[in-house]
Amino acid sequence: MNLVTSAGNQLRAEHLVTVPRTQVASIVDTGTTAQGGVPVARITFADGSFADQRLISKPGPDSWAVASTL
């Protein structure tokens, strides 16, 4: 998987962190889009903190339904 910078350059993916599933409260579509029209997902953690993440590509039609069951 490649991460794409705003300049359009491709960078090698790098593993940064592993979060136990028990610490993830939800993953939802924020309803906003980033450069290129890709959705922005919000990951909310068990402690109430969150991170917004620009997705690499648009998810399939059932992706958000599946994410809501996590």
mmCIF file of N, CA, C and O in Angstrom:
data_model
loop_
_atom_site.group_PDB
_atom_site.id
_atom_site.type_symbol
_atom_site.label_atom_id
_atom_site.label_comp_id
_atom_site.label_asym_id
_atom_site.label_seq_id
_atom_site.Cartn_x
_atom_site.Cartn_y
_atom_site.Cartn_z
ATOM 1 N N MET A 1 0.844 -1.170 0.000
ATOM 2 C CA MET A 1 0.000 0.000 0.000
ATOM 3 C C MET A 1 0.891 1.235 0.000
ATOM 4 O O MET A 1 1.877 1.310 0.711
ATOM 5 N N ASN A 2 0.551 2.209 -0.789
ATOM 6 C CA ASN A 2 1.305 3.456 -0.849
ATOM 7 C C ASN A 2 0.504 4.579 -0.210
ATOM 8 O O ASN A 2 -0.710 4.658 -0.367
ATOM 9 N N LEU A 3 1.185 5.448 0.486
ATOM 10 C CA LEU A 3 0.571 6.676 0.985
ATOM 11 C C LEU A 3 0.869 7.763 -0.037
ATOM 12 O O LEU A 3 1.976 7.851 -0.551
ATOM 13 N N VAL A 4 -0.103 8.600 -0.335
ATOM 14 C CA VAL A 4 0.070 9.634 -1.348
ATOM 15 C C VAL A 4 0.133 10.992 -0.659
ATOM 16 O O VAL A 4 -0.762 11.351 0.102
ATOM 17 N N THR A 5 1.187 11.747 -0.932
ATOM 18 C CA THR A 5 1.328 13.082 -0.347
ATOM 19 C C THR A 5 0.480 14.064 -1.137
ATOM 20 O O THR A 5 0.016 13.780 -2.235
ATOM 21 N N SER A 6 0.307 15.258 -0.612
ATOM 22 C CA SER A 6 -0.504 16.262 -1.304
ATOM 23 C C SER A 6 0.125 16.690 -2.625
ATOM 24 O O SER A 6 -0.550 17.188 -3.498
ATOM 25 N N ALA A 7 1.432 16.477 -2.784
ATOM 26 C CA ALA A 7 2.106 16.826 -4.030
ATOM 27 C C ALA A 7 1.941 15.735 -5.081
ATOM 28 O O ALA A 7 2.368 15.887 -6.213
ATOM 29 N N GLY A 8 1.319 14.619 -4.708
ATOM 30 C CA GLY A 8 1.101 13.529 -5.642
ATOM 31 C C GLY A 8 2.232 12.529 -5.683
ATOM 32 O O GLY A 8 2.204 11.593 -6.454
ATOM 33 N N ASN A 9 3.245 12.709 -4.860
ATOM 34 C CA ASN A 9 4.346 11.750 -4.796
ATOM 35 C C ASN A 9 3.926 10.540 -3.981
ATOM 36 O O ASN A 9 3.187 10.663 -3.017
ATOM 37 N N GLN A 10 4.423 9.379 -4.339
ATOM 38 C CA GLN A 10 4.098 8.183 -3.585
ATOM 39 C C GLN A 10 5.236 7.844 -2.638
ATOM 40 O O GLN A 10 6.395 7.848 -3.031
ATOM 41 N N LEU A 11 4.879 7.599 -1.402
ATOM 42 C CA LEU A 11 5.847 7.241 -0.375
ATOM 43 C C LEU A 11 5.604 5.811 0.054
ATOM 44 O O LEU A 11 4.477 5.326 0.032
ATOM 45 N N ARG A 12 6.640 5.159 0.467
ATOM 46 C CA ARG A 12 6.497 3.791 0.975
ATOM 47 C C ARG A 12 5.718 3.813 2.292
ATOM 48 O O ARG A 12 5.964 4.650 3.156
ATOM 49 N N ALA A 13 4.772 2.897 2.427
ATOM 50 C CA ALA A 13 3.982 2.819 3.653
ATOM 51 C C ALA A 13 4.871 2.417 4.813
ATOM 52 O O ALA A 13 5.808 1.638 4.659
ATOM 53 N N GLU A 14 4.574 2.958 5.975
ATOM 54 C CA GLU A 14 5.354 2.648 7.165
ATOM 55 C C GLU A 14 4.409 2.380 8.329
ATOM 56 O O GLU A 14 3.515 3.178 8.608
ATOM 57 N N HIS A 15 4.584 1.240 8.996
ATOM 58 C CA HIS A 15 3.757 0.904 10.153
ATOM 59 C C HIS A 15 4.152 1.807 11.306
ATOM 60 O O HIS A 15 5.313 1.883 11.677
ATOM 61 N N LEU A 16 3.166 2.505 11.870
ATOM 62 C CA LEU A 16 3.460 3.440 12.952
ATOM 63 C C LEU A 16 2.995 2.953 14.316
ATOM 64 O O LEU A 16 3.689 3.148 15.304
ATOM 65 N N VAL A 17 1.824 2.349 14.366
ATOM 66 C CA VAL A 17 1.278 1.971 15.666
ATOM 67 C C VAL A 17 0.227 0.868 15.482
ATOM 68 O O VAL A 17 -0.424 0.790 14.455
ATOM 69 N N THR A 18 0.081 0.035 16.486
ATOM 70 C CA THR A 18 -0.993 -0.951 16.538
ATOM 71 C C THR A 18 -1.872 -0.601 17.730
ATOM 72 O O THR A 18 -1.372 -0.397 18.831
ATOM 73 N N VAL A 19 -3.172 -0.514 17.482
ATOM 74 C CA VAL A 19 -4.121 -0.177 18.541
ATOM 75 C C VAL A 19 -5.005 -1.403 18.762
ATOM 76 O O VAL A 19 -5.626 -1.893 17.816
ATOM 77 N N PRO A 20 -5.079 -1.912 19.990
ATOM 78 C CA PRO A 20 -5.957 -3.060 20.254
ATOM 79 C C PRO A 20 -7.411 -2.717 19.911
ATOM 80 O O PRO A 20 -7.871 -1.596 20.155
ATOM 81 N N ARG A 21 -8.135 -3.648 19.348
ATOM 82 C CA ARG A 21 -9.530 -3.434 18.952
ATOM 83 C C ARG A 21 -10.374 -2.949 20.128
ATOM 84 O O ARG A 21 -11.290 -2.145 19.944
ATOM 85 N N THR A 22 -10.074 -3.406 21.322
ATOM 86 C CA THR A 22 -10.844 -2.991 22.500
ATOM 87 C C THR A 22 -10.720 -1.497 22.775
ATOM 88 O O THR A 22 -11.536 -0.938 23.492
ATOM 89 N N GLN A 23 -9.715 -0.845 22.208
ATOM 90 C CA GLN A 23 -9.503 0.580 22.425
ATOM 91 C C GLN A 23 -10.119 1.460 21.334
ATOM 92 O O GLN A 23 -10.051 2.681 21.402
ATOM 93 N N VAL A 24 -10.728 0.830 20.311
ATOM 94 C CA VAL A 24 -11.374 1.579 19.227
ATOM 95 C C VAL A 24 -12.884 1.541 19.454
ATOM 96 O O VAL A 24 -13.503 0.482 19.443
ATOM 97 N N ALA A 25 -13.463 2.717 19.687
ATOM 98 C CA ALA A 25 -14.905 2.788 19.934
ATOM 99 C C ALA A 25 -15.705 2.819 18.636
ATOM 100 O O ALA A 25 -16.766 2.209 18.545
ATOM 101 N N SER A 26 -15.198 3.533 17.608
ATOM 102 C CA SER A 26 -15.931 3.599 16.344
ATOM 103 C C SER A 26 -15.043 4.101 15.223
ATOM 104 O O SER A 26 -14.027 4.759 15.453
ATOM 105 N N ILE A 27 -15.478 3.771 14.000
ATOM 106 C CA ILE A 27 -14.870 4.299 12.775
ATOM 107 C C ILE A 27 -16.033 4.745 11.905
ATOM 108 O O ILE A 27 -16.874 3.934 11.520
ATOM 109 N N VAL A 28 -16.115 6.051 11.625
ATOM 110 C CA VAL A 28 -17.249 6.584 10.869
ATOM 111 C C VAL A 28 -16.784 7.562 9.793
ATOM 112 O O VAL A 28 -15.701 8.131 9.875
ATOM 113 N N ASP A 29 -17.622 7.756 8.812
ATOM 114 C CA ASP A 29 -17.401 8.745 7.761
ATOM 115 C C ASP A 29 -17.719 10.123 8.350
ATOM 116 O O ASP A 29 -18.797 10.318 8.915
ATOM 117 N N THR A 30 -16.796 11.081 8.228
ATOM 118 C CA THR A 30 -17.043 12.420 8.760
ATOM 119 C C THR A 30 -17.980 13.228 7.878
ATOM 120 O O THR A 30 -18.462 14.276 8.287
ATOM 121 N N GLY A 31 -18.193 12.740 6.648
ATOM 122 C CA GLY A 31 -19.027 13.494 5.712
ATOM 123 C C GLY A 31 -18.246 14.537 4.947
ATOM 124 O O GLY A 31 -18.810 15.261 4.132
ATOM 125 N N THR A 32 -16.942 14.622 5.199
ATOM 126 C CA THR A 32 -16.097 15.566 4.473
ATOM 127 C C THR A 32 -15.170 14.790 3.549
ATOM 128 O O THR A 32 -14.984 13.591 3.696
ATOM 129 N N THR A 33 -14.619 15.518 2.592
ATOM 130 C CA THR A 33 -13.669 14.897 1.672
ATOM 131 C C THR A 33 -12.367 15.667 1.693
ATOM 132 O O THR A 33 -12.333 16.858 1.982
ATOM 133 N N ALA A 34 -11.306 14.958 1.372
ATOM 134 C CA ALA A 34 -9.978 15.559 1.286
ATOM 135 C C ALA A 34 -9.634 15.771 -0.185
ATOM 136 O O ALA A 34 -10.442 15.486 -1.074
ATOM 137 N N GLN A 35 -8.444 16.238 -0.414
ATOM 138 C CA GLN A 35 -7.969 16.452 -1.781
ATOM 139 C C GLN A 35 -8.179 15.175 -2.599
ATOM 140 O O GLN A 35 -7.918 14.073 -2.125
ATOM 141 N N GLY A 36 -8.671 15.313 -3.793
ATOM 142 C CA GLY A 36 -8.939 14.160 -4.634
ATOM 143 C C GLY A 36 -10.318 13.571 -4.405
ATOM 144 O O GLY A 36 -10.691 12.588 -5.029
ATOM 145 N N GLY A 37 -11.093 14.136 -3.479
ATOM 146 C CA GLY A 37 -12.450 13.671 -3.225
ATOM 147 C C GLY A 37 -12.566 12.430 -2.369
ATOM 148 O O GLY A 37 -13.646 11.866 -2.256
ATOM 149 N N VAL A 38 -11.448 11.999 -1.752
ATOM 150 C CA VAL A 38 -11.532 10.807 -0.908
ATOM 151 C C VAL A 38 -12.133 11.173 0.446
ATOM 152 O O VAL A 38 -11.941 12.268 0.948
ATOM 153 N N PRO A 39 -12.888 10.244 1.051
ATOM 154 C CA PRO A 39 -13.520 10.527 2.333
ATOM 155 C C PRO A 39 -12.509 10.652 3.477
ATOM 156 O O PRO A 39 -11.406 10.133 3.396
ATOM 157 N N VAL A 40 -12.954 11.325 4.509
ATOM 158 C CA VAL A 40 -12.185 11.426 5.745
ATOM 159 C C VAL A 40 -12.932 10.614 6.803
ATOM 160 O O VAL A 40 -14.122 10.832 7.036
ATOM 161 N N ALA A 41 -12.237 9.651 7.408
ATOM 162 C CA ALA A 41 -12.824 8.807 8.445
ATOM 163 C C ALA A 41 -12.411 9.323 9.815
ATOM 164 O O ALA A 41 -11.301 9.825 9.986
ATOM 165 N N ARG A 42 -13.290 9.193 10.779
ATOM 166 C CA ARG A 42 -12.961 9.536 12.164
ATOM 167 C C ARG A 42 -12.884 8.252 12.973
ATOM 168 O O ARG A 42 -13.831 7.470 13.023
ATOM 169 N N ILE A 43 -11.734 8.041 13.602
ATOM 170 C CA ILE A 43 -11.524 6.904 14.484
ATOM 171 C C ILE A 43 -11.629 7.446 15.903
ATOM 172 O O ILE A 43 -10.839 8.306 16.296
ATOM 173 N N THR A 44 -12.611 6.964 16.653
ATOM 174 C CA THR A 44 -12.796 7.391 18.037
ATOM 175 C C THR A 44 -12.347 6.259 18.941
ATOM 176 O O THR A 44 -12.690 5.094 18.720
ATOM 177 N N PHE A 45 -11.575 6.621 19.950
ATOM 178 C CA PHE A 45 -10.995 5.640 20.859
ATOM 179 C C PHE A 45 -11.816 5.537 22.142
ATOM 180 O O PHE A 45 -12.645 6.399 22.440
ATOM 181 N N ALA A 46 -11.584 4.476 22.894
ATOM 182 C CA ALA A 46 -12.348 4.196 24.110
ATOM 183 C C ALA A 46 -12.275 5.328 25.133
ATOM 184 O O ALA A 46 -13.213 5.531 25.896
ATOM 185 N N ASP A 47 -11.191 6.089 25.131
ATOM 186 C CA ASP A 47 -11.057 7.187 26.094
ATOM 187 C C ASP A 47 -11.714 8.483 25.622
ATOM 188 O O ASP A 47 -11.640 9.506 26.287
ATOM 189 N N GLY A 48 -12.364 8.449 24.442
ATOM 190 C CA GLY A 48 -13.052 9.630 23.920
ATOM 191 C C GLY A 48 -12.212 10.458 22.959
ATOM 192 O O GLY A 48 -12.738 11.336 22.285
ATOM 193 N N SER A 49 -10.921 10.208 22.880
ATOM 194 C CA SER A 49 -10.087 10.927 21.923
ATOM 195 C C SER A 49 -10.369 10.395 20.522
ATOM 196 O O SER A 49 -10.976 9.335 20.351
ATOM 197 N N PHE A 50 -9.973 11.152 19.500
ATOM 198 C CA PHE A 50 -10.226 10.715 18.130
ATOM 199 C C PHE A 50 -9.128 11.214 17.203
ATOM 200 O O PHE A 50 -8.356 12.100 17.539
ATOM 201 N N ALA A 51 -9.091 10.615 16.024
ATOM 202 C CA ALA A 51 -8.175 11.028 14.971
ATOM 203 C C ALA A 51 -8.931 10.974 13.654
ATOM 204 O O ALA A 51 -9.665 10.016 13.392
ATOM 205 N N ASP A 52 -8.790 12.011 12.842
ATOM 206 C CA ASP A 52 -9.373 12.012 11.509
ATOM 207 C C ASP A 52 -8.307 11.550 10.532
ATOM 208 O O ASP A 52 -7.155 11.990 10.599
ATOM 209 N N GLN A 53 -8.691 10.652 9.625
ATOM 210 C CA GLN A 53 -7.735 10.053 8.693
ATOM 211 C C GLN A 53 -8.281 10.134 7.277
ATOM 212 O O GLN A 53 -9.381 9.656 7.009
ATOM 213 N N ARG A 54 -7.501 10.730 6.392
ATOM 214 C CA ARG A 54 -7.867 10.758 4.973
ATOM 215 C C ARG A 54 -7.637 9.361 4.409
ATOM 216 O O ARG A 54 -6.567 8.788 4.575
ATOM 217 N N LEU A 55 -8.634 8.805 3.740
ATOM 218 C CA LEU A 55 -8.506 7.478 3.170
ATOM 219 C C LEU A 55 -7.755 7.554 1.847
ATOM 220 O O LEU A 55 -7.791 8.569 1.159
ATOM 221 N N ILE A 56 -7.103 6.484 1.474
ATOM 222 C CA ILE A 56 -6.340 6.435 0.228
ATOM 223 C C ILE A 56 -7.272 6.368 -0.974
ATOM 224 O O ILE A 56 -7.018 6.943 -2.012
ATOM 225 N N SER A 57 -8.378 5.639 -0.837
ATOM 226 C CA SER A 57 -9.332 5.516 -1.937
ATOM 227 C C SER A 57 -10.746 5.504 -1.365
ATOM 228 O O SER A 57 -10.937 5.349 -0.160
ATOM 229 N N LYS A 58 -11.711 5.681 -2.238
ATOM 230 C CA LYS A 58 -13.100 5.666 -1.787
ATOM 231 C C LYS A 58 -13.499 4.238 -1.431
ATOM 232 O O LYS A 58 -13.288 3.317 -2.210
ATOM 233 N N PRO A 59 -14.081 4.032 -0.244
ATOM 234 C CA PRO A 59 -14.493 2.689 0.156
ATOM 235 C C PRO A 59 -15.699 2.214 -0.658
ATOM 236 O O PRO A 59 -16.438 3.021 -1.215
ATOM 237 N N GLY A 60 -15.883 0.902 -0.695
ATOM 238 C CA GLY A 60 -17.024 0.313 -1.378
ATOM 239 C C GLY A 60 -18.328 0.653 -0.681
ATOM 240 O O GLY A 60 -18.333 1.189 0.429
ATOM 241 N N PRO A 61 -19.456 0.316 -1.293
ATOM 242 C CA PRO A 61 -20.763 0.704 -0.755
ATOM 243 C C PRO A 61 -21.088 0.135 0.622
ATOM 244 O O PRO A 61 -21.853 0.733 1.365
ATOM 245 N N ASP A 62 -20.515 -0.987 0.987
ATOM 246 C CA ASP A 62 -20.831 -1.593 2.283
ATOM 247 C C ASP A 62 -19.782 -1.313 3.353
ATOM 248 O O ASP A 62 -19.922 -1.757 4.489
ATOM 249 N N SER A 63 -18.744 -0.567 3.027
ATOM 250 C CA SER A 63 -17.625 -0.367 3.949
ATOM 251 C C SER A 63 -18.030 0.299 5.254
ATOM 252 O O SER A 63 -17.622 -0.129 6.327
ATOM 253 N N TRP A 64 -18.837 1.360 5.192
ATOM 254 C CA TRP A 64 -19.198 2.065 6.429
ATOM 255 C C TRP A 64 -20.121 1.208 7.290
ATOM 256 O O TRP A 64 -20.053 1.236 8.512
ATOM 257 N N ALA A 65 -20.987 0.407 6.657
ATOM 258 C CA ALA A 65 -21.839 -0.501 7.427
ATOM 259 C C ALA A 65 -21.013 -1.528 8.166
ATOM 260 O O ALA A 65 -21.263 -1.830 9.332
ATOM 261 N N VAL A 66 -19.991 -2.056 7.516
ATOM 262 C CA VAL A 66 -19.104 -3.020 8.162
ATOM 263 C C VAL A 66 -18.331 -2.348 9.281
ATOM 264 O O VAL A 66 -18.200 -2.883 10.379
ATOM 265 N N ALA A 67 -17.804 -1.143 9.036
ATOM 266 C CA ALA A 67 -17.043 -0.429 10.060
ATOM 267 C C ALA A 67 -17.892 -0.163 11.299
ATOM 268 O O ALA A 67 -17.385 -0.195 12.416
ATOM 269 N N SER A 68 -19.180 0.067 11.112
ATOM 270 C CA SER A 68 -20.041 0.366 12.269
ATOM 271 C C SER A 68 -20.261 -0.846 13.149
ATOM 272 O O SER A 68 -20.697 -0.711 14.298
ATOM 273 N N THR A 69 -19.952 -2.047 12.672
ATOM 274 C CA THR A 69 -20.131 -3.245 13.482
ATOM 275 C C THR A 69 -18.886 -3.611 14.270
ATOM 276 O O THR A 69 -18.916 -4.548 15.070
ATOM 277 N N LEU A 70 -17.788 -2.903 14.031
ATOM 278 C CA LEU A 70 -16.535 -3.228 14.724
ATOM 279 C C LEU A 70 -16.620 -2.960 16.194
ATOM 280 O O LEU A 70 -17.251 -2.124 16.681
#
